[in-house]
Amino acid sequence: MTDGKGSRNDDAAARPALVTGGGSGIGRAVALRLAQDGHTVAVCGRSRAKLDAVAGEIAAAGGHAVAVILDVTDAVSVRAAVGRVRAAIGDPLLVVNNAGIAESRKFADITCDDWDATMAVNVTGPFLVTQACLPAMLAAGFGRVVNVGSTAAVQGFPYVAHYVASKHALLGMTRALALEVASKGVTVNCVCPGYVDTEMTARSIDAIAATTGRPAADARRSLESMSPQRRLISPTEVADAVANLCGEAARGINGQAIVINGG
Ligand code: NDP
């Protein structure tokens, strides 16, 4: 968001931000964008090397970031990580629940372990992280929770019933919490991209190519053709939407599913 004076952010306040899954893909783009907007960013995830690399990119660009190890599925890890973030940069007032996993399976082949693992990362993770950060937002009278959903939060897709169920659940949590905190200066929203050009989509392309025997370029085109714009969304487009929701100007946008898929 521009203010006509060259700044990308109409929100003068620099705030502590926490981004899960910040070491790659959409999370990396969000971390870079929030830092560019002047916020101090805790880049969180499980892989130290990836987190350090993104925190290093932010520092090299003149921003402020810390890398914090966090497994969103583990309540103890989440509490410890949020404590480390608080000590390093202050209570996170911008929380982006981006960490997620997706594996395609025929419905009949989804195991209970597949189901539980998907729910643990995509639903329980955002629940735990948000619950750990919300009290400070309420105390500050300001907070932004942005959950990275998917078009799978608002419609069905074949061969990913567990993923679709998890993203619908995430949107349900978003809508319920948004109403709970509506009068407290805190907003809770979901961005819902179609296929984004990240490692996750590269793995989907490989899986389609392996199961159908088609060349990877064909598999990629089949994903591109799912958007009316016949293209993959870029991580920076998602990051821009997240950054806008984090600003003061978005205070009236609450409990929404912002679909980013070209129509
Ligand atoms: P990536 O696979 O590139 O990134 C996923 C990130 O989540 C990784 O950085 C990973 O880091 C982190 N992560 C996974 N499990 C955990 C965990 N238990 N605790 C903490 N972090 C974890 O995927 P994308 O960037 O593509 O996806 C990001 C989000 O966007 C996901 O929620 C996904 O569902 C959603 N999305 C993606 C789309 C796409 O087409 N790519 C489309 C729509 C939505 P590490 O392994 O180091 O922990």
Short mmCIF file of C-alpha atoms and ligand atoms in Angstrom, two decimals:
data_model
loop_
_atom_site.label_atom_id
_atom_site.label_comp_id
_atom_site.label_asym_id
_atom_site.label_seq_id
_atom_site.Cartn_x
_atom_site.Cartn_y
_atom_site.Cartn_z
CA MET A 1 0.00 0.00 0.00
CA THR A 2 1.49 3.40 -0.92
CA ASP A 3 0.76 6.76 0.69
CA GLY A 4 1.74 8.88 -2.28
CA LYS A 5 4.94 9.98 -0.51
CA GLY A 6 7.09 7.08 -1.57
CA SER A 7 6.43 4.99 1.53
CA ARG A 8 5.00 1.52 0.95
CA ASN A 9 3.15 1.64 4.24
CA ASP A 10 0.53 4.14 5.36
CA ASP A 11 0.99 2.86 8.91
CA ALA A 12 3.64 4.92 10.66
CA ALA A 13 4.04 2.44 13.54
CA ALA A 14 6.75 -0.19 13.27
CA ARG A 15 5.46 -3.28 15.03
CA PRO A 16 6.85 -6.65 16.10
CA ALA A 17 5.71 -9.30 13.62
CA LEU A 18 5.80 -13.09 13.78
CA VAL A 19 5.66 -15.12 10.56
CA THR A 20 5.45 -18.92 10.71
CA GLY A 21 6.99 -20.90 7.89
CA GLY A 22 9.03 -17.79 7.19
CA GLY A 23 12.00 -19.66 5.78
CA SER A 24 10.53 -20.35 2.34
CA GLY A 25 7.89 -19.58 -0.26
CA ILE A 26 5.03 -17.32 0.79
CA GLY A 27 6.33 -16.96 4.37
CA ARG A 28 9.70 -15.69 3.15
CA ALA A 29 7.99 -13.14 0.87
CA VAL A 30 5.76 -11.99 3.76
CA ALA A 31 8.74 -11.64 6.12
CA LEU A 32 10.67 -9.60 3.54
CA ARG A 33 7.66 -7.38 2.82
CA LEU A 34 6.81 -6.69 6.47
CA ALA A 35 10.46 -5.83 7.13
CA GLN A 36 10.44 -3.53 4.09
CA ASP A 37 7.40 -1.82 5.65
CA GLY A 38 9.51 -1.08 8.73
CA HIS A 39 8.30 -3.83 11.03
CA THR A 40 10.67 -6.00 13.07
CA VAL A 41 10.14 -9.59 12.02
CA ALA A 42 10.51 -12.90 13.84
CA VAL A 43 11.05 -15.44 11.07
CA CYS A 44 9.81 -18.74 12.52
CA GLY A 45 9.93 -22.37 11.42
CA ARG A 46 11.75 -25.64 11.98
CA SER A 47 14.81 -25.32 9.73
CA ARG A 48 17.49 -23.09 11.24
CA ALA A 49 19.43 -22.63 7.99
CA LYS A 50 16.40 -21.39 6.02
CA LEU A 51 15.34 -19.02 8.82
CA ASP A 52 18.85 -17.60 9.20
CA ALA A 53 19.04 -17.05 5.44
CA VAL A 54 15.81 -15.02 5.39
CA ALA A 55 16.77 -13.04 8.52
CA GLY A 56 20.11 -12.36 6.80
CA GLU A 57 18.36 -11.12 3.64
CA ILE A 58 16.29 -8.74 5.75
CA ALA A 59 19.35 -7.46 7.61
CA ALA A 60 21.24 -6.99 4.34
CA ALA A 61 18.37 -4.84 3.08
CA GLY A 62 18.57 -2.67 6.20
CA GLY A 63 15.67 -4.27 8.09
CA HIS A 64 15.43 -5.96 11.48
CA ALA A 65 14.71 -9.67 11.92
CA VAL A 66 15.34 -12.57 14.27
CA ALA A 67 15.21 -16.26 13.36
CA VAL A 68 13.29 -18.36 15.89
CA ILE A 69 12.88 -22.13 15.84
CA LEU A 70 9.23 -23.10 16.18
CA ASP A 71 7.19 -26.25 15.53
CA VAL A 72 3.63 -24.99 15.24
CA THR A 73 2.19 -28.41 16.11
CA ASP A 74 3.82 -28.48 19.55
CA ALA A 75 2.24 -26.32 22.27
CA VAL A 76 5.44 -26.30 24.34
CA SER A 77 7.54 -25.24 21.35
CA VAL A 78 5.02 -22.50 20.48
CA ARG A 79 4.99 -21.07 24.02
CA ALA A 80 8.80 -21.13 24.20
CA ALA A 81 9.17 -19.55 20.76
CA VAL A 82 6.69 -16.76 21.47
CA GLY A 83 8.61 -16.10 24.71
CA ARG A 84 11.88 -15.83 22.74
CA VAL A 85 10.23 -13.50 20.22
CA ARG A 86 8.88 -11.32 23.06
CA ALA A 87 12.34 -11.09 24.64
CA ALA A 88 14.03 -10.27 21.33
CA ILE A 89 11.64 -7.83 19.64
CA GLY A 90 8.60 -7.39 21.92
CA ASP A 91 5.13 -8.93 21.86
CA PRO A 92 4.16 -9.73 18.29
CA LEU A 93 1.22 -7.57 17.26
CA LEU A 94 1.27 -8.80 13.66
CA VAL A 95 0.93 -12.58 13.42
CA VAL A 96 0.99 -14.37 10.09
CA ASN A 97 0.05 -18.04 10.36
CA ASN A 98 1.60 -19.23 7.13
CA ALA A 99 3.22 -22.60 7.95
CA GLY A 100 1.33 -25.34 6.15
CA ILE A 101 1.65 -28.71 4.50
CA ALA A 102 -0.13 -30.30 1.54
CA GLU A 103 0.12 -33.82 0.16
CA SER A 104 -2.23 -35.13 -2.51
CA ARG A 105 -3.89 -38.52 -1.97
CA LYS A 106 -7.00 -40.23 -3.26
CA PHE A 107 -9.62 -40.06 -0.50
CA ALA A 108 -9.40 -43.84 0.01
CA ASP A 109 -5.64 -43.63 0.49
CA ILE A 110 -5.59 -40.88 3.14
CA THR A 111 -4.35 -42.49 6.34
CA CYS A 112 -5.23 -41.31 9.84
CA ASP A 113 -1.61 -40.18 10.14
CA ASP A 114 -1.94 -38.08 6.95
CA TRP A 115 -5.16 -36.58 8.29
CA ASP A 116 -3.75 -35.82 11.75
CA ALA A 117 -0.49 -34.36 10.41
CA THR A 118 -2.35 -32.01 8.06
CA MET A 119 -4.74 -30.85 10.77
CA ALA A 120 -1.87 -30.43 13.24
CA VAL A 121 0.13 -28.05 11.03
CA ASN A 122 -2.67 -26.25 9.17
CA VAL A 123 -5.26 -25.83 11.95
CA THR A 124 -3.82 -26.61 15.39
CA GLY A 125 -0.69 -24.60 14.54
CA PRO A 126 -2.54 -21.33 13.85
CA PHE A 127 -4.73 -21.99 16.91
CA LEU A 128 -1.72 -22.42 19.22
CA VAL A 129 0.28 -19.49 17.82
CA THR A 130 -2.70 -17.13 17.85
CA GLN A 131 -3.71 -18.15 21.37
CA ALA A 132 -0.16 -17.47 22.60
CA CYS A 133 -0.03 -14.01 20.97
CA LEU A 134 -3.60 -12.74 21.44
CA PRO A 135 -3.41 -11.54 25.08
CA ALA A 136 -0.71 -8.99 24.22
CA MET A 137 -2.73 -7.75 21.23
CA LEU A 138 -5.80 -7.29 23.42
CA ALA A 139 -3.71 -5.48 26.04
CA ALA A 140 -2.27 -3.20 23.32
CA GLY A 141 -5.67 -2.56 21.78
CA PHE A 142 -4.16 -3.42 18.42
CA GLY A 143 -3.45 -6.64 16.62
CA ARG A 144 -3.51 -8.25 13.21
CA VAL A 145 -3.80 -11.99 12.67
CA VAL A 146 -3.50 -13.05 9.05
CA ASN A 147 -3.99 -16.73 8.34
CA VAL A 148 -2.72 -18.12 5.07
CA GLY A 149 -5.62 -20.22 3.86
CA SER A 150 -6.09 -21.24 0.25
CA THR A 151 -8.80 -21.37 -2.35
CA ALA A 152 -9.18 -24.79 -0.68
CA ALA A 153 -10.69 -22.86 2.27
CA VAL A 154 -13.67 -21.80 0.15
CA GLN A 155 -14.15 -24.61 -2.38
CA GLY A 156 -13.43 -28.31 -2.81
CA PHE A 157 -10.64 -29.90 -4.86
CA PRO A 158 -10.19 -33.60 -5.61
CA TYR A 159 -7.37 -35.71 -4.11
CA VAL A 160 -6.73 -33.34 -1.19
CA ALA A 161 -9.71 -33.91 1.13
CA HIS A 162 -7.55 -33.62 4.25
CA TYR A 163 -5.98 -30.35 3.01
CA VAL A 164 -9.37 -28.91 1.98
CA ALA A 165 -10.87 -29.88 5.35
CA SER A 166 -7.95 -28.23 7.18
CA LYS A 167 -8.20 -24.97 5.25
CA HIS A 168 -12.00 -24.83 5.69
CA ALA A 169 -11.39 -25.31 9.43
CA LEU A 170 -8.81 -22.53 9.43
CA LEU A 171 -11.29 -20.16 7.79
CA GLY A 172 -13.94 -21.18 10.34
CA MET A 173 -11.57 -20.35 13.19
CA THR A 174 -10.73 -17.05 11.49
CA ARG A 175 -14.39 -16.04 11.25
CA ALA A 176 -15.21 -17.02 14.83
CA LEU A 177 -12.22 -15.28 16.43
CA ALA A 178 -12.74 -12.20 14.26
CA LEU A 179 -16.15 -11.70 15.89
CA GLU A 180 -14.78 -12.36 19.38
CA VAL A 181 -12.15 -9.61 19.13
CA ALA A 182 -13.95 -7.21 16.77
CA SER A 183 -14.34 -4.44 19.35
CA LYS A 184 -10.74 -4.69 20.66
CA GLY A 185 -8.71 -3.26 17.80
CA VAL A 186 -7.73 -6.73 16.61
CA THR A 187 -8.62 -8.12 13.20
CA VAL A 188 -8.39 -11.72 12.02
CA ASN A 189 -8.45 -12.52 8.33
CA CYS A 190 -7.54 -15.23 5.86
CA VAL A 191 -5.77 -14.77 2.54
CA CYS A 192 -6.78 -17.51 0.13
CA PRO A 193 -4.41 -17.90 -2.81
CA GLY A 194 -4.77 -20.25 -5.74
CA TYR A 195 -1.61 -22.07 -6.85
CA VAL A 196 1.45 -20.00 -5.89
CA ASP A 197 4.88 -20.39 -7.47
CA THR A 198 6.66 -22.00 -4.47
CA GLU A 199 8.37 -25.26 -3.50
CA MET A 200 4.99 -26.62 -2.40
CA THR A 201 3.62 -26.18 -5.92
CA ALA A 202 6.83 -27.59 -7.41
CA ARG A 203 6.21 -30.73 -5.32
CA SER A 204 2.59 -30.86 -6.61
CA ILE A 205 3.87 -30.58 -10.20
CA ASP A 206 6.34 -33.42 -9.58
CA ALA A 207 3.56 -35.55 -8.06
CA ILE A 208 1.22 -34.96 -11.02
CA ALA A 209 4.03 -35.77 -13.46
CA ALA A 210 4.89 -38.95 -11.54
CA THR A 211 1.31 -40.24 -11.27
CA THR A 212 0.21 -39.33 -14.82
CA GLY A 213 3.47 -39.86 -16.70
CA ARG A 214 3.05 -36.40 -18.27
CA PRO A 215 6.01 -34.01 -18.61
CA ALA A 216 6.43 -31.56 -15.73
CA ALA A 217 5.80 -28.62 -18.08
CA ASP A 218 2.35 -30.08 -18.92
CA ALA A 219 1.62 -30.62 -15.24
CA ARG A 220 2.57 -27.01 -14.54
CA ARG A 221 0.28 -25.80 -17.34
CA SER A 222 -2.61 -27.79 -15.86
CA LEU A 223 -2.18 -25.94 -12.56
CA GLU A 224 -1.83 -22.60 -14.36
CA SER A 225 -5.04 -23.28 -16.26
CA MET A 226 -6.96 -23.53 -12.97
CA SER A 227 -6.69 -19.73 -12.72
CA PRO A 228 -8.80 -17.61 -15.09
CA GLN A 229 -5.55 -15.66 -15.65
CA ARG A 230 -3.79 -18.89 -16.71
CA ARG A 231 -0.82 -18.34 -14.41
CA LEU A 232 0.53 -19.11 -10.98
CA ILE A 233 0.29 -16.41 -8.33
CA SER A 234 3.65 -15.04 -7.16
CA PRO A 235 4.57 -15.13 -3.44
CA THR A 236 4.97 -11.35 -3.47
CA GLU A 237 1.33 -10.90 -4.51
CA VAL A 238 0.27 -12.82 -1.42
CA ALA A 239 2.75 -10.85 0.70
CA ASP A 240 1.27 -7.56 -0.56
CA ALA A 241 -2.22 -8.67 0.50
CA VAL A 242 -0.93 -9.74 3.92
CA ALA A 243 0.92 -6.43 4.37
CA ASN A 244 -2.19 -4.46 3.47
CA LEU A 245 -4.25 -6.39 6.04
CA CYS A 246 -1.58 -5.56 8.64
CA GLY A 247 -1.95 -1.80 8.14
CA GLU A 248 -4.12 0.70 10.01
CA ALA A 249 -6.16 1.31 6.88
CA ALA A 250 -7.43 -2.28 6.95
CA ARG A 251 -9.02 -1.95 10.41
CA GLY A 252 -12.50 -2.44 8.97
CA ILE A 253 -11.60 -5.68 7.20
CA ASN A 254 -12.30 -8.48 9.65
CA GLY A 255 -13.23 -12.15 9.37
CA GLN A 256 -12.74 -12.12 5.61
CA ALA A 257 -11.46 -14.64 3.11
CA ILE A 258 -9.42 -12.64 0.58
CA VAL A 259 -9.20 -14.81 -2.51
CA ILE A 260 -6.12 -14.26 -4.71
CA ASN A 261 -6.48 -16.47 -7.76
CA GLY A 262 -7.02 -14.24 -10.78
CA GLY A 263 -10.80 -14.29 -10.68
P1 NDP B 1 6.47 -24.10 1.48
O1 NDP B 1 6.47 -25.59 1.51
O2 NDP B 1 7.45 -23.37 0.68
O3 NDP B 1 6.55 -23.52 2.96
C1 NDP B 1 5.89 -24.07 4.03
C2 NDP B 1 6.58 -23.60 5.28
O4 NDP B 1 5.93 -24.13 6.43
C3 NDP B 1 8.03 -24.04 5.32
O5 NDP B 1 8.84 -22.89 5.51
C4 NDP B 1 8.09 -24.97 6.51
O6 NDP B 1 9.32 -24.73 7.16
C5 NDP B 1 6.92 -24.52 7.35
N1 NDP B 1 6.41 -25.57 8.21
C6 NDP B 1 5.90 -26.76 7.85
N2 NDP B 1 5.57 -27.47 8.94
C7 NDP B 1 5.87 -26.69 10.02
C8 NDP B 1 5.77 -26.86 11.41
N3 NDP B 1 5.30 -27.99 11.96
N4 NDP B 1 6.16 -25.86 12.22
C9 NDP B 1 6.66 -24.71 11.69
N5 NDP B 1 6.78 -24.49 10.38
C10 NDP B 1 6.40 -25.47 9.55
O7 NDP B 1 4.98 -23.74 1.07
P2 NDP B 1 4.25 -22.40 0.57
O8 NDP B 1 5.06 -21.21 0.84
O9 NDP B 1 3.77 -22.67 -0.78
O10 NDP B 1 2.98 -22.43 1.54
C11 NDP B 1 2.79 -21.55 2.63
C12 NDP B 1 1.32 -21.55 3.00
O11 NDP B 1 0.55 -21.15 1.88
C13 NDP B 1 0.76 -22.90 3.44
O12 NDP B 1 -0.12 -22.71 4.53
C14 NDP B 1 0.00 -23.38 2.23
O13 NDP B 1 -1.04 -24.25 2.55
C15 NDP B 1 -0.51 -22.05 1.69
N6 NDP B 1 -0.85 -22.07 0.28
C16 NDP B 1 0.08 -22.44 -0.66
C17 NDP B 1 -0.28 -22.46 -1.99
C18 NDP B 1 0.67 -22.88 -3.07
O14 NDP B 1 0.23 -23.06 -4.20
N7 NDP B 1 1.95 -23.00 -2.80
C19 NDP B 1 -1.65 -22.08 -2.43
C20 NDP B 1 -2.52 -21.69 -1.35
C21 NDP B 1 -2.12 -21.69 -0.06
P3 NDP B 1 10.15 -25.85 7.96
O15 NDP B 1 10.00 -27.14 7.23
O16 NDP B 1 11.50 -25.30 8.06
O17 NDP B 1 9.51 -25.86 9.30
#
